[in-house]
CSV table of C-alpha atoms and ligand atoms in Angstrom, one decimal:
chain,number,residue,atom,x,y,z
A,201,UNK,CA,-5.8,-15.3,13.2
A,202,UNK,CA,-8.3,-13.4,15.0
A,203,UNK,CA,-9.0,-9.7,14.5
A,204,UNK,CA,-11.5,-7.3,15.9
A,205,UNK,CA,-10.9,-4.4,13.1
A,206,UNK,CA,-9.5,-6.0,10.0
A,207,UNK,CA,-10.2,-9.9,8.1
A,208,UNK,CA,-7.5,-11.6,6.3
A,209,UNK,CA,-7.7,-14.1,3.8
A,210,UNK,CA,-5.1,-16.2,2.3
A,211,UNK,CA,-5.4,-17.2,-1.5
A,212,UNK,CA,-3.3,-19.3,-2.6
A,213,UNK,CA,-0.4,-16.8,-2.9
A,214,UNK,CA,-2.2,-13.8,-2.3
A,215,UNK,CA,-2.8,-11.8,0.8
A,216,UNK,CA,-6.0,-10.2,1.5
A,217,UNK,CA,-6.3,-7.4,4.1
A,218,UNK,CA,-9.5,-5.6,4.7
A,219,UNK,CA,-10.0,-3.0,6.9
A,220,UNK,CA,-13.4,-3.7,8.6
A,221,UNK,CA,-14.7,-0.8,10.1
A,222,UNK,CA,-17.5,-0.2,7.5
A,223,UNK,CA,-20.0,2.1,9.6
A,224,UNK,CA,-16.5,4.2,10.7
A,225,UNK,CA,-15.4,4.3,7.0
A,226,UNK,CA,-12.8,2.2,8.4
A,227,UNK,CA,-11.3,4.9,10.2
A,228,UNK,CA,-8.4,4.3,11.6
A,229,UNK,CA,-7.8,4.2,15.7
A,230,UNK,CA,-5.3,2.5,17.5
A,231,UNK,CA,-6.8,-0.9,17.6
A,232,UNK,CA,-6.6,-1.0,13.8
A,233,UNK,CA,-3.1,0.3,13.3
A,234,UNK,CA,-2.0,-2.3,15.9
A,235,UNK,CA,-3.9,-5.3,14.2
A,236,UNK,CA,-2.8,-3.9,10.5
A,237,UNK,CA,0.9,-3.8,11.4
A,238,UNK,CA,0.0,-8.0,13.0
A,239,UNK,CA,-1.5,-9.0,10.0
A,240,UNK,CA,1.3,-7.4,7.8
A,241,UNK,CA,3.6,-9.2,10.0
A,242,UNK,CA,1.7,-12.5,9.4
A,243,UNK,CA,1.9,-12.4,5.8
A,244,UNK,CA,5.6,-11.2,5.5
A,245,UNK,CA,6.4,-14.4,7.6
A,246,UNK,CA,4.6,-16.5,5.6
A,247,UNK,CA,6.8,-18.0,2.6
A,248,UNK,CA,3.6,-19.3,0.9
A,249,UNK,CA,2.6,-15.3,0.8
A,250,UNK,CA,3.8,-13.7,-2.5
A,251,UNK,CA,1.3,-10.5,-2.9
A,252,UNK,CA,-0.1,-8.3,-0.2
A,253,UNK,CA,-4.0,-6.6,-1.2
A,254,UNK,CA,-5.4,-4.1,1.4
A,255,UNK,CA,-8.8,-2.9,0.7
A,256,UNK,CA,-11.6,-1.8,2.6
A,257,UNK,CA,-14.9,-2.9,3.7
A,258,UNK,CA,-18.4,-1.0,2.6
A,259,UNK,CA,-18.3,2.4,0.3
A,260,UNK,CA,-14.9,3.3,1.9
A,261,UNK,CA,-11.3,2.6,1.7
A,262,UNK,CA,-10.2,4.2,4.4
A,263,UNK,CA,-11.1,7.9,5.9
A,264,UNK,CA,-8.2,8.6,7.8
A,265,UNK,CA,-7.2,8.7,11.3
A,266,UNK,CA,-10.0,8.3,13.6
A,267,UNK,CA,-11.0,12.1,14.2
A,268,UNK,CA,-13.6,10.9,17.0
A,269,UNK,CA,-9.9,10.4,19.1
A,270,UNK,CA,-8.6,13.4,18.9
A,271,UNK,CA,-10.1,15.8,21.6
A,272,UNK,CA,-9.1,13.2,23.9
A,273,UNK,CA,-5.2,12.6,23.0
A,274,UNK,CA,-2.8,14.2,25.1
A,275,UNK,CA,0.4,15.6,23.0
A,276,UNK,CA,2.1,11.9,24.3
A,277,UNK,CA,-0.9,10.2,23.1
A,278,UNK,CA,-1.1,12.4,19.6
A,279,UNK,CA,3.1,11.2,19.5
A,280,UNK,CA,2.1,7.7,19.7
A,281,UNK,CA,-0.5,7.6,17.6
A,282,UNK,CA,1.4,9.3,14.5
A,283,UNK,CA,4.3,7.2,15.2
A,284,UNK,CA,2.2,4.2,15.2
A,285,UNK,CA,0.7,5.1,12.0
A,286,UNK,CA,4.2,6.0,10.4
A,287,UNK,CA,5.7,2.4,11.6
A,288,UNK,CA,2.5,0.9,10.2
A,289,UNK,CA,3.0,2.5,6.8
A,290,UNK,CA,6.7,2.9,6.6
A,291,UNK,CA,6.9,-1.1,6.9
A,292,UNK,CA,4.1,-1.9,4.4
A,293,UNK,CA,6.3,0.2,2.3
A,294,UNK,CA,9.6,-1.9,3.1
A,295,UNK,CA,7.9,-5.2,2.9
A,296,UNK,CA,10.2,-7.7,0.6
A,297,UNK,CA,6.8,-8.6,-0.9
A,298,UNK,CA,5.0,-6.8,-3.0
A,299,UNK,CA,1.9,-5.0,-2.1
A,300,UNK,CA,-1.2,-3.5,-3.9
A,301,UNK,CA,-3.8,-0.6,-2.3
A,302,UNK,CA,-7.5,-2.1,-3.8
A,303,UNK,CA,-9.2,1.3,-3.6
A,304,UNK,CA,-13.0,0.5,-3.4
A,305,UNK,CA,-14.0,4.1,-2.0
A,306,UNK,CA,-12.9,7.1,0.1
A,307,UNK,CA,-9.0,7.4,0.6
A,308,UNK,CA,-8.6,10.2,2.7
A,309,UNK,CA,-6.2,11.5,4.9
A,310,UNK,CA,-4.4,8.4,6.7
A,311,UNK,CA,-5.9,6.3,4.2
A,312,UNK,CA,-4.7,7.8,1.2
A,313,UNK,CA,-1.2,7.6,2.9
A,314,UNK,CA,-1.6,3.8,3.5
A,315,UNK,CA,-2.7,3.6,0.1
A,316,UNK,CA,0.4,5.8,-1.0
A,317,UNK,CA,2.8,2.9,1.2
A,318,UNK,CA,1.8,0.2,-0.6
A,319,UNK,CA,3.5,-0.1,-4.3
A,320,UNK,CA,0.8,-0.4,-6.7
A,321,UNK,CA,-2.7,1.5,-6.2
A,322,UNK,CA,-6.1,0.6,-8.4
A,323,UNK,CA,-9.4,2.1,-7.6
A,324,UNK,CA,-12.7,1.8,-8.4
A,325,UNK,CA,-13.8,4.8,-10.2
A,326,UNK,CA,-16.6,5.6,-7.5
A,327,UNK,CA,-13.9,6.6,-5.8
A,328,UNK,CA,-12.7,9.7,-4.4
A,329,UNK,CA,-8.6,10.5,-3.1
A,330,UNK,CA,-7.5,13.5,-0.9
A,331,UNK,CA,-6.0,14.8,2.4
A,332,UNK,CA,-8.4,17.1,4.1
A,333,UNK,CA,-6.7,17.3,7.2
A,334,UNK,CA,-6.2,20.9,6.5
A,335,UNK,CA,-9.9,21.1,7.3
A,336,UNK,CA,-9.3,20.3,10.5
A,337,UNK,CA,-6.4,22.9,10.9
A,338,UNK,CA,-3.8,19.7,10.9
A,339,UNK,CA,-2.0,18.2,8.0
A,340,UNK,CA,-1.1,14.7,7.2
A,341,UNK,CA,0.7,12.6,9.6
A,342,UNK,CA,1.4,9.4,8.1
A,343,UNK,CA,3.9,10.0,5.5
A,344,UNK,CA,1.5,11.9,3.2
A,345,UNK,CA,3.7,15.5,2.8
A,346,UNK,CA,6.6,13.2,1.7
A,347,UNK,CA,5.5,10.2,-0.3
A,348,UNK,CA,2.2,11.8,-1.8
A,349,UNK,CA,5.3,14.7,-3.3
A,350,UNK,CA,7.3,12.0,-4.7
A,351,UNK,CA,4.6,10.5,-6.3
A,352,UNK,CA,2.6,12.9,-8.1
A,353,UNK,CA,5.2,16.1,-8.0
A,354,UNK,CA,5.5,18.8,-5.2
A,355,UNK,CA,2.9,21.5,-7.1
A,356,UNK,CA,-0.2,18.9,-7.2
A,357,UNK,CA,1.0,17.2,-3.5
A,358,UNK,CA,1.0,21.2,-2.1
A,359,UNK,CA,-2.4,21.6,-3.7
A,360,UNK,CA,-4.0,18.7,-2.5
A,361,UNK,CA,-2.6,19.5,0.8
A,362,UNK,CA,-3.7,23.2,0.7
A,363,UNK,CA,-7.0,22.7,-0.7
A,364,UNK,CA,-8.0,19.6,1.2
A,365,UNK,CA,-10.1,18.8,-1.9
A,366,UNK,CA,-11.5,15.3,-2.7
A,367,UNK,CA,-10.3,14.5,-6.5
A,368,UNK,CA,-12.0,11.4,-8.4
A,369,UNK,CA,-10.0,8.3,-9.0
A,370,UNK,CA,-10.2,9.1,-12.6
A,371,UNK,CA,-8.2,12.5,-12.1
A,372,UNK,CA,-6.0,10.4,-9.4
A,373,UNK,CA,-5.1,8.6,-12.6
A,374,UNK,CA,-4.5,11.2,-14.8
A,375,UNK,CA,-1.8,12.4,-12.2
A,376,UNK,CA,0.0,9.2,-11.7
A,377,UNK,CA,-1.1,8.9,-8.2
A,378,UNK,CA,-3.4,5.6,-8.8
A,379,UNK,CA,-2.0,3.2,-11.5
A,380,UNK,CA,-5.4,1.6,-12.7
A,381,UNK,CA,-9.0,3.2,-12.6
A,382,UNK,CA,-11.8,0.5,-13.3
A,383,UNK,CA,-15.5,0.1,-12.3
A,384,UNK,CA,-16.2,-0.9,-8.7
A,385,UNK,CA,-17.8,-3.7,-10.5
A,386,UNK,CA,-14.5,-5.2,-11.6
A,387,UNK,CA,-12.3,-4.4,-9.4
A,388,UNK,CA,-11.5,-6.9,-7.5
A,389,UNK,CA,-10.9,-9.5,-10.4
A,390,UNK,CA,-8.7,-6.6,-11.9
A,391,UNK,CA,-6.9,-6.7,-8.8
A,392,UNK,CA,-6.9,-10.3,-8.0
A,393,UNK,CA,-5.6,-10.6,-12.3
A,394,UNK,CA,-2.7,-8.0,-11.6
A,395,UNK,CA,-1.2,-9.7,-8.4
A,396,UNK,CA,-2.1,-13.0,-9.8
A,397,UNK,CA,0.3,-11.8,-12.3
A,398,UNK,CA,3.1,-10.5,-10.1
A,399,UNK,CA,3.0,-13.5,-7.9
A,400,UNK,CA,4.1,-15.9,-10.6
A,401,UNK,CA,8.0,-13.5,-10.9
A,402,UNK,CA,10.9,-14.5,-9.0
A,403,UNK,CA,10.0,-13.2,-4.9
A,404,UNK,CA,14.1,-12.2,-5.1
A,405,UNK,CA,13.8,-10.0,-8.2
A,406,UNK,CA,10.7,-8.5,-6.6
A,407,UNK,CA,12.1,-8.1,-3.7
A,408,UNK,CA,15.6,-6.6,-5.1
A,409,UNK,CA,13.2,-3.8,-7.3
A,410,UNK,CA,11.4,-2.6,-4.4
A,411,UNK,CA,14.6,-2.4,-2.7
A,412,UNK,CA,16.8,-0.4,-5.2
A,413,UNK,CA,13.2,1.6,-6.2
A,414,UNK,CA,12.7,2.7,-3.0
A,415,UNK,CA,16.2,3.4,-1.6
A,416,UNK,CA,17.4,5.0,-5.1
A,417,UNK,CA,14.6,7.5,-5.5
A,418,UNK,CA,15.8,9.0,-2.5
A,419,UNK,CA,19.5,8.6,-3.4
A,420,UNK,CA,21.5,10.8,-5.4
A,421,UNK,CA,21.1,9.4,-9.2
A,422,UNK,CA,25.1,7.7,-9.2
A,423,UNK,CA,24.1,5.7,-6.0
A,424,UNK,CA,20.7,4.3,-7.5
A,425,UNK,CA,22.4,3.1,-10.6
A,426,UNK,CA,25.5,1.5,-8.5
A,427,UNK,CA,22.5,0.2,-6.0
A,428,UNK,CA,21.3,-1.2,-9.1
A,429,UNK,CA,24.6,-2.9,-10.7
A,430,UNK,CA,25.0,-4.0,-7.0
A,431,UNK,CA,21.5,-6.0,-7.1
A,432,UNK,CA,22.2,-7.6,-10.4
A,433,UNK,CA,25.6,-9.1,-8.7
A,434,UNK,CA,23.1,-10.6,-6.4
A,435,UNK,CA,20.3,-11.8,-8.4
A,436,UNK,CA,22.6,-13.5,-10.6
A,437,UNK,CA,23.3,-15.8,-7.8
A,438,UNK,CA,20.0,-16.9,-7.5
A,439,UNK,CA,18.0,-20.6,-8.9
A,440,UNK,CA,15.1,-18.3,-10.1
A,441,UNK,CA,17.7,-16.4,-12.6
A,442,UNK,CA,18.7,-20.2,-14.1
A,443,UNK,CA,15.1,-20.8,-13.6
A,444,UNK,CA,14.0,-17.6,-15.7
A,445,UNK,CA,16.7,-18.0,-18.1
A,446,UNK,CA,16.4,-21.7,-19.0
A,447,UNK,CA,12.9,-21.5,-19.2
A,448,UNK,CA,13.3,-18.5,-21.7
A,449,UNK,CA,15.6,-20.9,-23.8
A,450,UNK,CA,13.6,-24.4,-23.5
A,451,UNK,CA,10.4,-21.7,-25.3
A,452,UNK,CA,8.6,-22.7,-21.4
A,453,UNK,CA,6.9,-20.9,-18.8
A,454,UNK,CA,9.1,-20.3,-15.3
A,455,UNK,CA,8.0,-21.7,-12.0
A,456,UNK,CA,10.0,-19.1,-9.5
A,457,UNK,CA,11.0,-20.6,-6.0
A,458,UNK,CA,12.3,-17.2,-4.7
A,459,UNK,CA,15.4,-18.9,-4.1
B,298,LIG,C1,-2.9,11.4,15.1
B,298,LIG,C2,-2.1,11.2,13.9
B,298,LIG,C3,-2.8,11.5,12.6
B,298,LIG,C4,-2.0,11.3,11.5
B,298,LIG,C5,-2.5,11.8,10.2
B,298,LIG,C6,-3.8,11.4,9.7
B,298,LIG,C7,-4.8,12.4,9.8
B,298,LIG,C8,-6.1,12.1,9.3
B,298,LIG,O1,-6.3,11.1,8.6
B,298,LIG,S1,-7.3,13.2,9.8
B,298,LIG,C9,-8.7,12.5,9.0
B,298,LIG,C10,-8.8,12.9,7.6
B,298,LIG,N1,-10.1,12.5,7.0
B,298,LIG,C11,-11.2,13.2,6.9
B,298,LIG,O2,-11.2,14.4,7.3
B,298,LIG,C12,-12.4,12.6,6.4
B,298,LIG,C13,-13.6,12.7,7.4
B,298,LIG,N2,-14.8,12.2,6.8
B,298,LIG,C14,-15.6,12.9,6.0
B,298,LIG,O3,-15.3,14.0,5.5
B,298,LIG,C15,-16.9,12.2,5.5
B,298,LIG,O4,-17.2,11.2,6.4
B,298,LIG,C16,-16.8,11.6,4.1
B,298,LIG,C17,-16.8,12.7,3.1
B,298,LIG,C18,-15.6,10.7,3.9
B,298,LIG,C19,-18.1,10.7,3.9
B,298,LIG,O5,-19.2,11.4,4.1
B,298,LIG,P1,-20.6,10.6,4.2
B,298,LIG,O6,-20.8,9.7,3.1
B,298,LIG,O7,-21.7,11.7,4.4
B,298,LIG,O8,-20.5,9.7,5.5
B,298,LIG,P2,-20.5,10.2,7.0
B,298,LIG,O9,-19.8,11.4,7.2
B,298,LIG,O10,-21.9,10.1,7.5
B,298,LIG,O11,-19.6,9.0,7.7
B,298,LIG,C20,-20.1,7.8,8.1
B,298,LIG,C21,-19.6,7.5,9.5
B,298,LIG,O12,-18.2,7.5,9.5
B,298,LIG,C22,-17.6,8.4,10.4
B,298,LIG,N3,-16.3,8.9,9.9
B,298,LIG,C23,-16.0,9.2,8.7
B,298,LIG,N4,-14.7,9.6,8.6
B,298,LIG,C24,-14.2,9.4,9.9
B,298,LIG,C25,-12.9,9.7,10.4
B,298,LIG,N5,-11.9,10.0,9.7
B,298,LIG,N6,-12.8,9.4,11.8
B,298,LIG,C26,-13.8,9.0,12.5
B,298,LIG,N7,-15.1,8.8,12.0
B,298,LIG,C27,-15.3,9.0,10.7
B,298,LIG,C28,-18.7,9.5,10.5
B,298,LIG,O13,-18.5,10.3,11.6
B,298,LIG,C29,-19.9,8.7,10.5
B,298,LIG,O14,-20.1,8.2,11.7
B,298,LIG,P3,-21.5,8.3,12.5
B,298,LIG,O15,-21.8,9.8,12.6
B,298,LIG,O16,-21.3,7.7,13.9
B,298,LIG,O17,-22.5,7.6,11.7
């Protein structure tokens, strides 16, 4: 498929999307958002697909929201473009599949909050996080208030937001809001080893965690856990459980079918 603002690459089970406005800092404008929430769509379809990567092109991740835009959006237009950027976000987030942010540079703004979408985040430790939209005398858009507070705590979310200061990836770390820090050097084959990795589990058991992770943290604690018994009625119905289990007891490794 054919896109103007992002590539995509499949390999083998793995995913690649890269936002490809290097000389913008991949900012992202409409045109993006539209092709993004495509190429999601693509690989979501695609049964062969087991692990979704985003990353960036050039010294960025992402920058945010295409600031150049905004004297020109109307209150109708500003609507549409948050909401675009919410839907774009809220289903990387709800993708059956698992997804991982590759953080290769700036993740500000709107591109912190698509990193903060997808499950996993590892960043190159040239890298700097924040939402400096306060700078601009707006505040994040894209899911950032809520799901940058659930990750790293409502104190260090407020102060990030407040401040609108840059943090390095290592101090990301430090507060749980990236998972891995590693040199830009290696960080693709770090991230290409950790979805290599995830891509060999069962698709349904993934699929099931992200589900009961994702609905029970904003559940009260008795409806995660019954969430959780629920799922397990489920993925005991499944060929990868026999799979897993026999495999386990014949001292082999699993091959998962996600059936
Ligand atoms: C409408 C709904 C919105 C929903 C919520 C989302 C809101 C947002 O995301 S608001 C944007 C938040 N992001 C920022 O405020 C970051 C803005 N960028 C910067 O502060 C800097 O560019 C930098 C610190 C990230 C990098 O600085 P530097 O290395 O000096 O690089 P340049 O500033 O020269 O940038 C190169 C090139 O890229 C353009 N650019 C960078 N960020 C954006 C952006 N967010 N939107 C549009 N364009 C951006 C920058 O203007 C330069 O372009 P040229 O001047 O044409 O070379």
């Amino acid at each position: 498929m054919e896109f103007e603002t992002i590539e995509t690459k499949k390999e083998g089970n793995l995913f690649w999307i890269t936002l490809n406005r290097p000389d913008k800092l991949n900012a992202l404008n409409l045109k993006l958002l539209e092709e993004l929430e495509k190429a999601v769509s693509v690989a979501d379809s695609d049964q062969d697909v087991r692990v979704i990567i985003v990353t960036g092109k050039g010294k960025a991740f992402c920058a945010g929201a295409d600031i150049t835009q905004f004297n020109q959006l109307t209150p109708l237009d500003a609507w549409k473009f948050s909401r675009k950027g919410r839907e774009v976000m809220d289903k990387i987030e709800n993708l059956n599949k698992p997804s991982i942010a590759m953080i290769n540079g700036y993740a500000l703004g709107g591109g912190l909050e698509l990193a903060l979408a997808c499950d996993i985040r590892i960043a190159a430790e040239e890298a700097q996080l924040g939402l400096p939209e306060i700078n601009l005398g707006i505040y994040p858009g894209y899911g950032g208030t809520q799901r940058l507070t659930r990750t790293i705590g409502k104190g260090r979310a407020l102060e990030l937001m407040m401040t609108g200061d840059r943090i390095p990836a290592k101090d990301a770390e430090r507060f749980g809001l990236v998972n891995h820090t590693v040199p830009l050097s290696n960080l693709e084959s770090e991230t290409r080893k950790m979805a290599e990795k995830i891509s060999k589990k069962s698709p349904v058991a993934l699929a099931l965690i992200k589900e009961v992770v994702n609905k029970g943290i904003d559940s009260p604690l008795i409806s995660g856990l019954s969430m959780e018994s629920i799922g397990w009625g489920v993925i005991f119905s499944t060929e990868d459980k026999k799979e897993g289990v026999n495999a386990f007891l014949e001292k082999r490794e699993p091959t998962f079918k996600g059936k």
